[in-house]
Tab-separated table of C-alpha atoms in Angstrom:
chain	number	residue	atom	x	y	z
S	1082	MET	CA	174.628	46.279	-27.005
S	1083	LYS	CA	173.116	47.184	-23.666
S	1084	GLY	CA	175.726	49.893	-23.219
S	1085	LEU	CA	174.774	51.427	-26.556
S	1086	GLU	CA	171.072	51.322	-25.679
S	1087	MET	CA	171.775	52.957	-22.330
S	1088	ALA	CA	173.828	55.685	-23.998
S	1089	CYS	CA	170.996	56.346	-26.458
S	1090	LEU	CA	168.451	56.537	-23.623
S	1091	LEU	CA	170.655	58.931	-21.657
S	1092	GLY	CA	171.136	61.032	-24.764
S	1093	MET	CA	167.390	61.210	-25.353
S	1094	ALA	CA	166.776	62.136	-21.719
S	1095	ALA	CA	169.404	64.871	-21.887
S	1096	THR	CA	167.856	66.232	-25.094
S	1097	ILE	CA	164.404	66.361	-23.502
S	1098	CYS	CA	165.767	68.063	-20.377
S	1099	CYS	CA	167.720	70.619	-22.406
S	1100	SER	CA	164.708	71.308	-24.596
S	1101	GLY	CA	162.531	71.966	-21.533
S	1102	PHE	CA	165.268	74.073	-19.964
S	1103	PHE	CA	165.620	76.336	-22.984
S	1104	GLN	CA	161.852	76.633	-23.449
S	1105	THR	CA	161.592	77.827	-19.852
S	1106	ALA	CA	164.456	80.268	-20.442
S	1107	GLN	CA	162.717	81.647	-23.524
S	1108	SER	CA	159.401	81.999	-21.702
S	1109	ARG	CA	161.000	83.892	-18.825
S	1110	ALA	CA	163.034	86.117	-21.142
S	1111	SER	CA	159.963	87.021	-23.176
S	1112	LEU	CA	158.042	87.710	-19.969
S	1113	GLU	CA	160.785	89.967	-18.594
S	1114	SER	CA	160.792	92.028	-21.789
S	1115	SER	CA	157.019	92.381	-22.115
S	1116	VAL	CA	155.881	93.906	-18.795
S	1117	LEU	CA	156.367	97.161	-16.914
S	1118	ARG	CA	156.232	96.940	-13.143
S	1119	LEU	CA	155.528	99.536	-10.470
S	1120	HIS	CA	157.816	99.314	-7.454
S	1121	ILE	CA	157.283	101.493	-4.366
S	1122	LEU	CA	159.688	101.380	-1.417
S	1123	ALA	CA	158.625	102.686	1.985
S	1124	ASN	CA	160.906	104.784	4.169
S	1125	SER	CA	160.996	102.020	6.794
S	1126	ASP	CA	159.041	99.053	8.106
S	1127	SER	CA	157.310	101.062	10.807
S	1128	ILE	CA	153.518	100.862	10.860
S	1129	ASP	CA	153.201	104.542	9.938
S	1130	ASP	CA	155.676	104.351	7.051
S	1131	GLN	CA	154.059	101.238	5.630
S	1132	ALA	CA	150.621	102.864	5.827
S	1133	LEU	CA	152.039	105.954	4.144
S	1134	LYS	CA	153.451	103.820	1.330
S	1135	LEU	CA	149.977	102.452	0.600
S	1136	LYS	CA	148.463	105.944	0.570
S	1137	VAL	CA	151.130	107.025	-1.917
S	1138	ARG	CA	150.336	103.947	-3.988
S	1139	ASP	CA	146.624	104.714	-4.071
S	1140	ALA	CA	147.175	108.344	-5.068
S	1141	ILE	CA	149.625	107.479	-7.845
S	1142	LEU	CA	147.390	104.754	-9.257
S	1143	GLU	CA	144.437	107.130	-9.194
S	1144	GLU	CA	146.435	109.621	-11.273
S	1145	MET	CA	148.090	107.115	-13.598
S	1146	THR	CA	145.293	104.657	-14.367
S	1147	PRO	CA	143.327	106.976	-16.730
S	1148	LEU	CA	146.561	107.848	-18.552
S	1149	LEU	CA	147.662	104.249	-18.925
S	1150	GLU	CA	144.276	103.222	-20.297
S	1151	THR	CA	145.168	105.099	-23.490
S	1152	ALA	CA	148.244	102.912	-24.083
S	1153	ASP	CA	147.909	99.853	-26.317
S	1154	THR	CA	151.516	98.661	-26.187
S	1155	LEU	CA	154.383	98.347	-23.749
S	1156	GLU	CA	156.277	101.046	-25.631
S	1157	GLU	CA	153.384	103.510	-25.290
S	1158	THR	CA	153.110	102.702	-21.579
S	1159	GLU	CA	156.828	103.338	-21.102
S	1160	VAL	CA	156.570	106.718	-22.836
S	1161	ILE	CA	153.627	107.756	-20.654
S	1162	ALA	CA	155.394	106.596	-17.498
S	1163	ALA	CA	158.600	108.419	-18.447
S	1164	THR	CA	156.759	111.688	-19.056
S	1165	GLN	CA	154.813	111.421	-15.785
S	1166	LEU	CA	157.684	110.779	-13.375
S	1167	GLU	CA	157.654	114.339	-12.072
S	1168	MET	CA	153.899	114.206	-11.627
S	1169	MET	CA	154.221	110.972	-9.640
S	1170	GLU	CA	156.821	112.589	-7.388
S	1171	GLU	CA	154.598	115.609	-6.802
S	1172	THR	CA	151.600	113.403	-6.060
S	1173	ALA	CA	153.605	111.367	-3.561
S	1174	ARG	CA	154.994	114.480	-1.858
S	1175	SER	CA	151.498	115.925	-1.500
S	1176	VAL	CA	150.269	112.749	0.191
S	1177	ILE	CA	153.314	112.639	2.462
S	1178	ALA	CA	152.946	116.306	3.436
S	1179	ALA	CA	149.242	115.833	4.134
S	1180	GLU	CA	150.191	113.056	6.559
S	1181	GLY	CA	152.601	115.359	8.398
S	1182	ALA	CA	155.810	113.773	7.126
S	1183	ALA	CA	158.669	115.361	5.178
S	1184	TYR	CA	160.262	112.509	3.230
S	1185	ASN	CA	161.892	113.071	-0.113
S	1186	VAL	CA	160.516	111.120	-3.069
S	1187	GLN	CA	162.212	110.000	-6.247
S	1188	ALA	CA	160.526	108.389	-9.251
S	1189	SER	CA	162.566	106.820	-12.024
S	1190	LEU	CA	162.246	104.371	-14.885
S	1191	VAL	CA	164.771	101.589	-14.246
S	1192	THR	CA	165.740	98.062	-15.183
S	1193	MET	CA	166.255	96.078	-12.010
S	1194	PRO	CA	166.248	92.538	-10.572
S	1195	PHE	CA	163.163	91.229	-8.790
S	1196	GLU	CA	162.696	88.139	-6.669
S	1197	ALA	CA	159.821	85.785	-7.436
S	1198	ARG	CA	156.609	87.219	-6.020
S	1199	THR	CA	153.014	86.028	-5.985
S	1200	TYR	CA	150.543	88.524	-7.375
S	1201	ASP	CA	146.915	87.592	-6.735
S	1202	THR	CA	146.212	84.798	-9.237
S	1203	PHE	CA	149.751	84.235	-10.525
S	1204	THR	CA	153.434	84.324	-9.603
S	1205	MET	CA	155.875	86.584	-11.432
S	1206	PRO	CA	159.172	84.676	-11.669
S	1207	ALA	CA	162.433	86.175	-10.493
S	1208	GLY	CA	164.235	88.106	-13.185
S	1209	THR	CA	165.274	91.489	-14.484
S	1210	TYR	CA	162.349	93.742	-15.353
S	1211	GLU	CA	161.756	97.326	-16.368
S	1212	ALA	CA	159.930	99.220	-13.650
S	1213	VAL	CA	158.749	102.579	-12.441
S	1214	ARG	CA	160.605	102.776	-9.129
S	1215	ILE	CA	159.377	105.168	-6.455
S	1216	THR	CA	161.484	105.571	-3.339
S	1217	ILE	CA	160.193	107.268	-0.192
S	1218	GLY	CA	162.729	108.737	2.235
S	1219	GLU	CA	165.441	106.199	3.073
S	1220	ALA	CA	163.660	103.517	1.005
S	1221	ALA	CA	164.616	100.981	3.683
S	1222	GLY	CA	161.169	99.479	4.201
S	1223	GLU	CA	159.225	96.641	2.641
S	1224	ASN	CA	158.254	97.302	-0.963
S	1225	TRP	CA	154.975	97.043	-2.827
S	1226	TRP	CA	154.726	96.193	-6.493
S	1227	CYS	CA	152.288	95.485	-9.264
S	1228	VAL	CA	152.230	95.193	-13.052
S	1229	MET	CA	151.532	98.480	-14.856
S	1230	TYR	CA	151.564	96.854	-18.293
S	1231	PRO	CA	149.508	94.910	-18.967
S	1232	SER	CA	147.186	96.873	-16.711
S	1233	LEU	CA	146.942	94.804	-13.530
S	1234	CYS	CA	147.430	97.650	-11.052
S	1235	VAL	CA	143.877	98.973	-10.915
S	1236	PRO	CA	142.933	98.925	-7.211
S	1237	ALA	CA	139.333	97.953	-7.917
S	1238	ALA	CA	140.270	95.083	-10.250
S	1239	THR	CA	138.866	91.700	-9.258
S	1240	ASP	CA	140.719	88.410	-9.556
S	1241	ALA	CA	138.514	87.565	-12.535
S	1242	ASP	CA	139.416	90.837	-14.276
S	1243	GLN	CA	143.135	90.244	-13.695
S	1244	THR	CA	142.852	86.695	-15.040
S	1245	ASP	CA	141.072	87.955	-18.151
S	1246	VAL	CA	143.771	90.566	-18.785
S	1247	ALA	CA	146.535	88.011	-18.248
S	1248	HIS	CA	144.915	85.508	-20.595
S	1249	THR	CA	144.427	88.181	-23.251
S	1250	TYR	CA	147.940	89.553	-23.093
S	1251	PHE	CA	150.306	86.695	-22.185
S	1252	SER	CA	151.138	83.779	-24.470
S	1253	THR	CA	150.162	80.239	-23.506
S	1254	ALA	CA	153.762	79.481	-22.463
S	1255	GLN	CA	153.926	82.661	-20.373
S	1256	GLN	CA	150.587	81.900	-18.712
S	1257	GLU	CA	151.814	78.419	-17.838
S	1258	LEU	CA	154.926	79.893	-16.228
S	1259	LEU	CA	152.893	82.504	-14.327
S	1260	GLU	CA	150.110	80.242	-13.105
S	1261	HIS	CA	152.088	77.060	-12.348
S	1262	PRO	CA	155.533	78.213	-11.172
S	1263	GLN	CA	156.053	75.075	-9.078
S	1264	ARG	CA	156.360	73.030	-12.282
S	1265	TYR	CA	159.315	75.136	-13.397
S	1266	GLN	CA	160.969	75.816	-10.045
S	1267	VAL	CA	164.036	73.636	-10.692
S	1268	ARG	CA	164.547	74.967	-14.213
S	1269	LEU	CA	164.234	78.586	-13.069
S	1270	LYS	CA	166.713	77.972	-10.251
S	1271	CYS	CA	169.152	76.501	-12.762
S	1272	LEU	CA	168.704	79.575	-14.932
S	1273	ASP	CA	169.512	81.813	-11.965
S	1274	TRP	CA	172.677	79.832	-11.218
S	1275	LEU	CA	173.737	79.935	-14.872
S	1276	GLU	CA	173.210	83.693	-15.115
S	1277	GLN	CA	175.188	84.282	-11.921
S	1278	TRP	CA	178.002	82.055	-13.216
S	1279	LEU	CA	178.168	83.899	-16.544
S	1280	THR	CA	178.261	87.395	-15.004
């Protein structure tokens, strides 16, 4: 009898663990498919190249923010970003030339893997996201990133503003994953291992 009770308890525990695992997987998958990130790679990790990266960032955000404010959905944001890639390249080249450098710039809309990164008031879990990717020169330096949709890239945004946007846009399950990643660290690591094993 005790063996049967133990088997039932283990079965219940496994069910609860699997349920939590798949809920975490669903939350991350929905998060990956509902944001557009901006990813800028510097030419190198030199002080000058890193400073140049930030100047390129500021100029691109200044140009893009008014355009993105007209978008109400991820799809609209993607269309705007796709049609403005050449403009972003030209803006970046102008900044680079003004600083006396001659690096090439390439802007593209890509789907790419990201590591987990903390962004102000929340942590974006590791995963595969769609992004506007801007490479400067050799693109061998440390990168900078933010979330273009929902609009969390505005340089002047305060932590409170970003929290309000996140709470308006993301579901309760997504907010929980973003704001308390430590609670899901083991599950997310298991997901990473499973995905690597299946590919």
